Short mmCIF file of C-alpha atoms in Angstrom, two decimals:
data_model
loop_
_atom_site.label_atom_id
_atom_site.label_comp_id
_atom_site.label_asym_id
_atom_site.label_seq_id
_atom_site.Cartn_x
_atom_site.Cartn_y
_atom_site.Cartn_z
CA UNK F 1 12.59 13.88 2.66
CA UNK F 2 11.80 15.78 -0.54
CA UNK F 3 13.51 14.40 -3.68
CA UNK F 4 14.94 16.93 -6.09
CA UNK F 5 12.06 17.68 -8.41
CA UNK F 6 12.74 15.95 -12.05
CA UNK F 7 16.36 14.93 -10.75
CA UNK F 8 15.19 12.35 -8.39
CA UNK F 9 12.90 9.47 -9.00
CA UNK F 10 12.69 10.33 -12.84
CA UNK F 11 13.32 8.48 -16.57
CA UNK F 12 13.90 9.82 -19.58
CA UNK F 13 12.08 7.91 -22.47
CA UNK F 14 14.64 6.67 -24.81
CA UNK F 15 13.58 6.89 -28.80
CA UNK F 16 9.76 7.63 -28.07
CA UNK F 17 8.92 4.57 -26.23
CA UNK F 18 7.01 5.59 -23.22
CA UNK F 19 5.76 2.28 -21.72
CA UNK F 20 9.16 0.94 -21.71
CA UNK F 21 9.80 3.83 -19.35
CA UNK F 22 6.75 3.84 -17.22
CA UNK F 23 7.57 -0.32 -16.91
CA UNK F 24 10.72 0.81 -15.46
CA UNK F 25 9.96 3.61 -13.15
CA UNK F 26 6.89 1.39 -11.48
CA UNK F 27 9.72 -1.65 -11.43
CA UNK F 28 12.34 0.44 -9.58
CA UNK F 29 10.00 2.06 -7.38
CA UNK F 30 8.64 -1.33 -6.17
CA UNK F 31 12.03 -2.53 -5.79
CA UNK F 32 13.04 0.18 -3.82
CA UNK F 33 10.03 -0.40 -1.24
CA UNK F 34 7.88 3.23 -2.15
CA UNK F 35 4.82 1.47 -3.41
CA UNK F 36 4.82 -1.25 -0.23
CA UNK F 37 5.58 1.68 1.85
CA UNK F 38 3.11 3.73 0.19
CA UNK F 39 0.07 0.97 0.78
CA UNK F 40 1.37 0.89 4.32
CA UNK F 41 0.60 4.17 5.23
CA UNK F 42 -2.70 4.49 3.57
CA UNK F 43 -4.62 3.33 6.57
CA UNK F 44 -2.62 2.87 10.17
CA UNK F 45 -1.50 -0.08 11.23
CA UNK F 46 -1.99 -0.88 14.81
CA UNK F 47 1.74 -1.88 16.59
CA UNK F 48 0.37 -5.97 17.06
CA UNK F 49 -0.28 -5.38 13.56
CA UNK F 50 3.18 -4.32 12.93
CA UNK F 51 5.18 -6.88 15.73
CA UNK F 52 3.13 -9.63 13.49
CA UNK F 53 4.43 -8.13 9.75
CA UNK F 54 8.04 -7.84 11.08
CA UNK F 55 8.35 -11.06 12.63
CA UNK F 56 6.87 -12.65 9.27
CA UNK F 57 9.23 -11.17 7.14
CA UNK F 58 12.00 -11.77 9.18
CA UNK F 59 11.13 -15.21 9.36
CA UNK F 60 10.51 -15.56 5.79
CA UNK F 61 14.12 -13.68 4.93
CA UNK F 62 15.77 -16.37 7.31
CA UNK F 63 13.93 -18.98 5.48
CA UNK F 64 14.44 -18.07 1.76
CA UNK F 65 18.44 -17.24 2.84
CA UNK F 66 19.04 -20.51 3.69
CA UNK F 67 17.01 -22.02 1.12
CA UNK F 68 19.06 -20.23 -1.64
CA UNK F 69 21.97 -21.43 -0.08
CA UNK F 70 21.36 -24.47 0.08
CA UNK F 71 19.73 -24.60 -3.51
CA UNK F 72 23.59 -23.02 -5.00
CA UNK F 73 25.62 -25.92 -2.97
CA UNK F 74 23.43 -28.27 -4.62
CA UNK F 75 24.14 -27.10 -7.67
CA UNK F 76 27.80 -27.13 -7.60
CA UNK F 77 28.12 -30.15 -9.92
CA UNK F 78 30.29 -31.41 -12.54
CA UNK F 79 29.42 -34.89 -13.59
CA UNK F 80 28.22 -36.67 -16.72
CA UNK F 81 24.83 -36.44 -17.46
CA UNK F 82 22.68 -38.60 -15.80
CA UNK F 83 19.43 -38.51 -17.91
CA UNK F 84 20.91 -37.87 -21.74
CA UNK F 85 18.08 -37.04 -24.53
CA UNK F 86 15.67 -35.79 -21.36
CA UNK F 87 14.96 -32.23 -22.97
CA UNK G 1 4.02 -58.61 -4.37
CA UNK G 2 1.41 -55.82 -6.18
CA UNK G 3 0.12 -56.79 -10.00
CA UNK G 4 -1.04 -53.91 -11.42
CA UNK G 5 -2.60 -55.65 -14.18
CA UNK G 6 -4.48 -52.27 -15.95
CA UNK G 7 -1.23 -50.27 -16.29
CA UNK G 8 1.51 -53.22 -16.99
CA UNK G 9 0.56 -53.84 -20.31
CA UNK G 10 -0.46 -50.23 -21.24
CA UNK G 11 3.01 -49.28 -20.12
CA UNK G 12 4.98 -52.03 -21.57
CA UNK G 13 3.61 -51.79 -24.72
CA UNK G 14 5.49 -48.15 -24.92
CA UNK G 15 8.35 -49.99 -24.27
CA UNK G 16 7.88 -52.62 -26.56
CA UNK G 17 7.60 -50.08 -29.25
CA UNK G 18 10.51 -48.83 -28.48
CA UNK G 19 12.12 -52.31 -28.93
CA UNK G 20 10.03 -53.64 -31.89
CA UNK G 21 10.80 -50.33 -34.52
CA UNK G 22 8.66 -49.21 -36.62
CA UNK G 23 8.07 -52.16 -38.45
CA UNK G 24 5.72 -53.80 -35.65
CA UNK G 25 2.58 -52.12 -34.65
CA UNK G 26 2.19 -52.70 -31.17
CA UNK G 27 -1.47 -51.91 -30.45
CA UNK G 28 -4.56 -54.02 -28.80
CA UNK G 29 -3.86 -57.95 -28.92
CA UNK G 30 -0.68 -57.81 -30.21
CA UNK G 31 1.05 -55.58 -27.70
CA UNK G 32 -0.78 -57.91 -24.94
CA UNK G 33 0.22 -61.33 -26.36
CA UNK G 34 4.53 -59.51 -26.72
CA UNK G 35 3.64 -58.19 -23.64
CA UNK G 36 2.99 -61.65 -22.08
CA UNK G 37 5.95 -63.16 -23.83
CA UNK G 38 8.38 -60.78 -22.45
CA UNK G 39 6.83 -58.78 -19.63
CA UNK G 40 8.46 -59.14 -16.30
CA UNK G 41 5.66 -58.87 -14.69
CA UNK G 42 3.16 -61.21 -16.31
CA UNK G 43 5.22 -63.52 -18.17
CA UNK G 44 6.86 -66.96 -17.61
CA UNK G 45 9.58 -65.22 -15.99
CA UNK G 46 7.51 -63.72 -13.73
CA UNK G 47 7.78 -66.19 -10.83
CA UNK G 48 11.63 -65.31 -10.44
CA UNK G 49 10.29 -61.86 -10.28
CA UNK G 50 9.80 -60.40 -6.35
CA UNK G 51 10.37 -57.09 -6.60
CA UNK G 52 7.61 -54.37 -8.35
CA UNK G 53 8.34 -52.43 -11.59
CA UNK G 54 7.44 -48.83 -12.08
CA UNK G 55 8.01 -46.78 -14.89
CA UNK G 56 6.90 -43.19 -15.25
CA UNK G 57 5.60 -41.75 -18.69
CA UNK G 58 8.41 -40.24 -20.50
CA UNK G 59 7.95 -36.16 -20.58
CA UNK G 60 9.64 -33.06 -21.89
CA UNK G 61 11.90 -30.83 -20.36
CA UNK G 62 9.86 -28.20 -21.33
CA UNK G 63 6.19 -29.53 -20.50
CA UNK G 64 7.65 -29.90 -16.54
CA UNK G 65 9.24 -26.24 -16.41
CA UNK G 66 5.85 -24.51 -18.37
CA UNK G 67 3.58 -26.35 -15.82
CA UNK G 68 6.07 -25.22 -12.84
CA UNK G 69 6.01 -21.67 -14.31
CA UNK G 70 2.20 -21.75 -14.11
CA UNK G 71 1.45 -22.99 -10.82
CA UNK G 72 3.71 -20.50 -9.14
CA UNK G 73 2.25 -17.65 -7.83
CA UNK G 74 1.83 -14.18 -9.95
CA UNK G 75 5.47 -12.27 -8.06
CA UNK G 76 3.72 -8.68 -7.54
CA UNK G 77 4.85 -5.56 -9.07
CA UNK G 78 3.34 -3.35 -6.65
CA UNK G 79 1.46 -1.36 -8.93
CA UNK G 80 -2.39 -2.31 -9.13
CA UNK G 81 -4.62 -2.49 -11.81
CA UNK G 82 -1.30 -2.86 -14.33
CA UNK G 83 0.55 -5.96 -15.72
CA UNK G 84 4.37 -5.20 -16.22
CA UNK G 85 7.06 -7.18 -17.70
CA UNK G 86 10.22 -7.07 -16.47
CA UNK G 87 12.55 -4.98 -18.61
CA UNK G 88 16.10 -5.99 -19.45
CA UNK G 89 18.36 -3.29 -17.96
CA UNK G 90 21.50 -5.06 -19.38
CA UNK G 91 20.80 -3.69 -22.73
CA UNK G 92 20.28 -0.27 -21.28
CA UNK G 93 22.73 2.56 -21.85
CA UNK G 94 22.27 4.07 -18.48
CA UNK G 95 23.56 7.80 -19.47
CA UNK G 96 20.42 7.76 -21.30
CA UNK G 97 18.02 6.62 -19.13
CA UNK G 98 18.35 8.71 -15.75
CA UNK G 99 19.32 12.90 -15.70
CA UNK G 100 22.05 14.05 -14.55
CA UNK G 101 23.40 17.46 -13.87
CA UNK G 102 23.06 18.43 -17.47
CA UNK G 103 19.43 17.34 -18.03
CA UNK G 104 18.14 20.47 -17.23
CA UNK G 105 19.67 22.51 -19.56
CA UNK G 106 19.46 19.64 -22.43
CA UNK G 107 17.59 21.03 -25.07
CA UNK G 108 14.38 19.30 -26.04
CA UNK G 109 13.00 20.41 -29.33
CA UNK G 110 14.69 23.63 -29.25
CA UNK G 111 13.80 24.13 -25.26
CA UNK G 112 15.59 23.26 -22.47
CA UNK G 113 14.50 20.66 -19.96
CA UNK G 114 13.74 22.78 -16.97
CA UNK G 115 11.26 25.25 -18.94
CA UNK G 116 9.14 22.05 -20.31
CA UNK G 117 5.57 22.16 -19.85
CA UNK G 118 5.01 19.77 -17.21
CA UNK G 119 2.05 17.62 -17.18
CA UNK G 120 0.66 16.27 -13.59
CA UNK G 121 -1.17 13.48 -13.57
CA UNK G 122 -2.84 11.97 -10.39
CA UNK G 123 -3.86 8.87 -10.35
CA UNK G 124 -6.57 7.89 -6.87
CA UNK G 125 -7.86 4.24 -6.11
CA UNK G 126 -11.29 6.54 -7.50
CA UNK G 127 -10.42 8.90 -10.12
CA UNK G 128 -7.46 9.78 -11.98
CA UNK G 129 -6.60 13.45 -12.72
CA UNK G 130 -4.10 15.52 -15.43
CA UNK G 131 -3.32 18.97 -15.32
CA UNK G 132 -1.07 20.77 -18.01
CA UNK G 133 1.47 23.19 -16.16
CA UNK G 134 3.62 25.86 -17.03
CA UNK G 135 7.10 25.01 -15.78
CA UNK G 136 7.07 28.18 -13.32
CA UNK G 137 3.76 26.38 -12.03
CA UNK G 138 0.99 28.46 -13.93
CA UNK G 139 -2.15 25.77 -14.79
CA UNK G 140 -3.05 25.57 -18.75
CA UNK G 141 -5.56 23.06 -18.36
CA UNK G 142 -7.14 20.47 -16.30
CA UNK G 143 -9.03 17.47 -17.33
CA UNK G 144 -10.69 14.17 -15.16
CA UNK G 145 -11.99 11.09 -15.72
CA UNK G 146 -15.25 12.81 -14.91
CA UNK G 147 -15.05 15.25 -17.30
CA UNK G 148 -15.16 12.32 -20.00
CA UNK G 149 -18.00 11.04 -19.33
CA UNK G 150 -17.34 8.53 -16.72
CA UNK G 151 -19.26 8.68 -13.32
CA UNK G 152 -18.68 7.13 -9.97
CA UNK G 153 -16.84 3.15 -10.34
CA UNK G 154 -16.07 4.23 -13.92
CA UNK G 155 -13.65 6.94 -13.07
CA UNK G 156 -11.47 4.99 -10.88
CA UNK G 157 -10.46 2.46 -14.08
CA UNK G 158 -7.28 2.39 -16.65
CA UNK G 159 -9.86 2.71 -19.35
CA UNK G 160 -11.10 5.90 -18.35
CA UNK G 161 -7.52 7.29 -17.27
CA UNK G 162 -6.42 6.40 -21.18
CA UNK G 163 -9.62 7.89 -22.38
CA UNK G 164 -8.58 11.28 -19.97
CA UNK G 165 -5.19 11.15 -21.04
CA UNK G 166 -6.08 11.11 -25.05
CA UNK G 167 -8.18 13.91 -24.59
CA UNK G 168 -6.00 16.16 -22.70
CA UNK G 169 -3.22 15.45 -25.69
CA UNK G 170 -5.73 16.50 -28.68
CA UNK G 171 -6.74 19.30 -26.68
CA UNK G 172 -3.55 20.73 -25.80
CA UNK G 173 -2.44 20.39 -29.07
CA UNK G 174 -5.46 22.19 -30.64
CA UNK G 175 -4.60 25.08 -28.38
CA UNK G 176 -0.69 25.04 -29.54
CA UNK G 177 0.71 23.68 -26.72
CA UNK G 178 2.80 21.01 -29.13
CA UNK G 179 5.83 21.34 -27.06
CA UNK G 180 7.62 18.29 -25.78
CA UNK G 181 6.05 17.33 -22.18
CA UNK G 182 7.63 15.83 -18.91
CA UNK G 183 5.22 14.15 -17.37
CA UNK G 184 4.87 14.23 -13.07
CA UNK G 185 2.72 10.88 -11.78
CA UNK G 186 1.24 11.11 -8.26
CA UNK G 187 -0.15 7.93 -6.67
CA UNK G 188 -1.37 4.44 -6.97
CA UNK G 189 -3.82 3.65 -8.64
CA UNK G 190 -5.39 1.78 -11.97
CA UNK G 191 -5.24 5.23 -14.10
CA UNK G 192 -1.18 5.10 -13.29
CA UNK G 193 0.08 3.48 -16.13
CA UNK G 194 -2.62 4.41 -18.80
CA UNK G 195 -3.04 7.90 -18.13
CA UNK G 196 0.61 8.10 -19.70
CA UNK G 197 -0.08 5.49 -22.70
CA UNK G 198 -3.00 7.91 -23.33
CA UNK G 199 -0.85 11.38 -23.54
CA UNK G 200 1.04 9.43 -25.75
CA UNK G 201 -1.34 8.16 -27.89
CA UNK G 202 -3.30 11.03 -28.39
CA UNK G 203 0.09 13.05 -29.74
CA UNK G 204 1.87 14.41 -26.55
CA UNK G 205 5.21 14.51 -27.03
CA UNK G 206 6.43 12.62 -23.73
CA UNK G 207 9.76 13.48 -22.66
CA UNK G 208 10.71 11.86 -18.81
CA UNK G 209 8.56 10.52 -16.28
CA UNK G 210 8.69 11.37 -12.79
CA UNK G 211 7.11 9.73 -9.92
CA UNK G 212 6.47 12.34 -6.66
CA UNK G 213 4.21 9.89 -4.66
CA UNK G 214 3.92 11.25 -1.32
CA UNK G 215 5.49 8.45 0.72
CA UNK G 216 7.02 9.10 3.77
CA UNK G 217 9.52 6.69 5.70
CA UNK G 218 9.62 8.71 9.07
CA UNK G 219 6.23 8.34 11.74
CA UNK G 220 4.01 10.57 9.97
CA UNK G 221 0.45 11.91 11.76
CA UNK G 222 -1.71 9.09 12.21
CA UNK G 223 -3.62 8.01 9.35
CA UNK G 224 -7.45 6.28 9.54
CA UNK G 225 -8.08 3.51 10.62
CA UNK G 226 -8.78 0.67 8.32
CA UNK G 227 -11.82 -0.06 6.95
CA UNK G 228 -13.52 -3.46 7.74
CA UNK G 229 -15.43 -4.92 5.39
#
């Protein structure tokens, strides 16, 4: 799919500070998956190569799901604190 | 019952401290002899004593969460070769930041967006190249990491891709093309990120940035296989 050239994937630096917007192009384009995708595709990757990736990251999304979960119930608190002057 | 004789008195003379003030120096003999005469552990109470007593060495908040902050692993930005910090979009006015429909016609210096010069830059795990371009796609100039100077491993560093980018910017400029530039990265690779810094540094007037990596989501033609070291 081409993107709409200088519409698409693009920043405008704000007040002359070009880093600041080259930080947050290469931050959203990670987030967004391009530059794993981009690595990816660089050399091929054989399908038990694949099977192995998916199944890891599924795992690891299962995993860190019910981790966070379980790490926000635990922190659903409202009591006196228990170790006062610890900071 | 365990008597850890070496750490008792070492640790109950923190304590004691505590309890003494300021006024008593609790150090060497001393601590040991009002360590005797009050310690759990070791003193004449000790017999009615069964159970052991362990106490930790008070620390900050602070000294835990910087060594927990350390020992976790670097999170990856995807780009290689560059360090980012994360930027705080909260603060952002996002009208600013991204185009919209009338970008293109937003005047820049006196020219509108869409007939900017537009400078390519693209930036290979070797080399790192940037071309100035008319916006209708004519080249003005062209200048590489090999053209500086730099030969084989050298090209395919930040340094050189800063070094390329400064040079393109002063030459431009000495040829009178001062106009503001929008800038058109291709790739991955270490030259990404400093190619830019370099335009800017050496006087190019940087307007947007634009990434038009070739990536491709769909099955695509089968690509190498990889290498094996």
């Amino acid at each position: 799919m081409r993107h709409a050239s200088f519409i698409a994937r693009t920043v405008l630096v704000q007040n002359g500070n070009v880093e600041q917007a080259v930080r947050l192009i290469n931050r959203i384009m990670g987030r967004e998956g391009f530059l794993e995708q981009y690595r990816l595709t660089r050399y091929y990757e054989k399908p038990f190569q694949t099977r192995r990736r998916i199944n890891y990251t599924k795992c690891k999304a299962i995993y860190n799901e019910d981790m966070d979960r379980k790490i926000e119930f635990l922190l659903r608190k409202n009591r006196v604190e228990p170790f006062p002057g610890y900071c | 019952m365990l008597r850890q004789a070496i750490l008792v008195p070492r640790i109950f003379s923190f304590l004691e401290r505590s309890v003494l003030g300021s006024g008593e120096r609790a150090g060497g003999l001393l601590a040991q002899e009002t360590c005797k005469a009050t310690c759990l552990l070791c003193g004449p109470q000790s017999s009615s004593i069964k159970r052991p007593l362990h106490t930790t060495v008070p620390r900050s908040k602070a000294e835990d969460r910087k060594e927990m902050l350390a020992s976790m692993p670097k999170k990856d930005e995807g780009t290689e070769g560059e360090k980012t910090i994360d930027v705080d979009l909260l603060s952002k006015r996002f009208e600013d930041i991204f185009p919209d429909e009338n970008t293109p016609s937003r005047l820049f210096d006196g020219i509108p967006y869409s007939q900017l010069n537009i400078c390519d830059i693209k930036a290979t795990k070797n080399n790192t190249i940037i071309s100035l371009n008319d916006h209708k796609g004519k080249a003005l100039m062209l200048r590489s990491c090999g053209m500086e100077g730099f030969k084989n491993t050298r090209q395919g560093t930040n340094i050189a891709a800063q070094a390329t980018g400064i040079s393109l910017a002063m030459r431009a400029i000495a040829k009178g093309f001062k106009d503001p530039v929008r800038v058109r990265v291709s790739g991955i690779g270490p030259g990404r990120m400093s190619a830019i810094k370099g335009l800017s540094m050496g006087g190019m007037n940087v307007v947007s940035i634009t990434d038009s990596t070739r990536v491709s989501f769909a099955p695509t033609a089968r690509a190498r296989k990889q290498r094996r070291l």
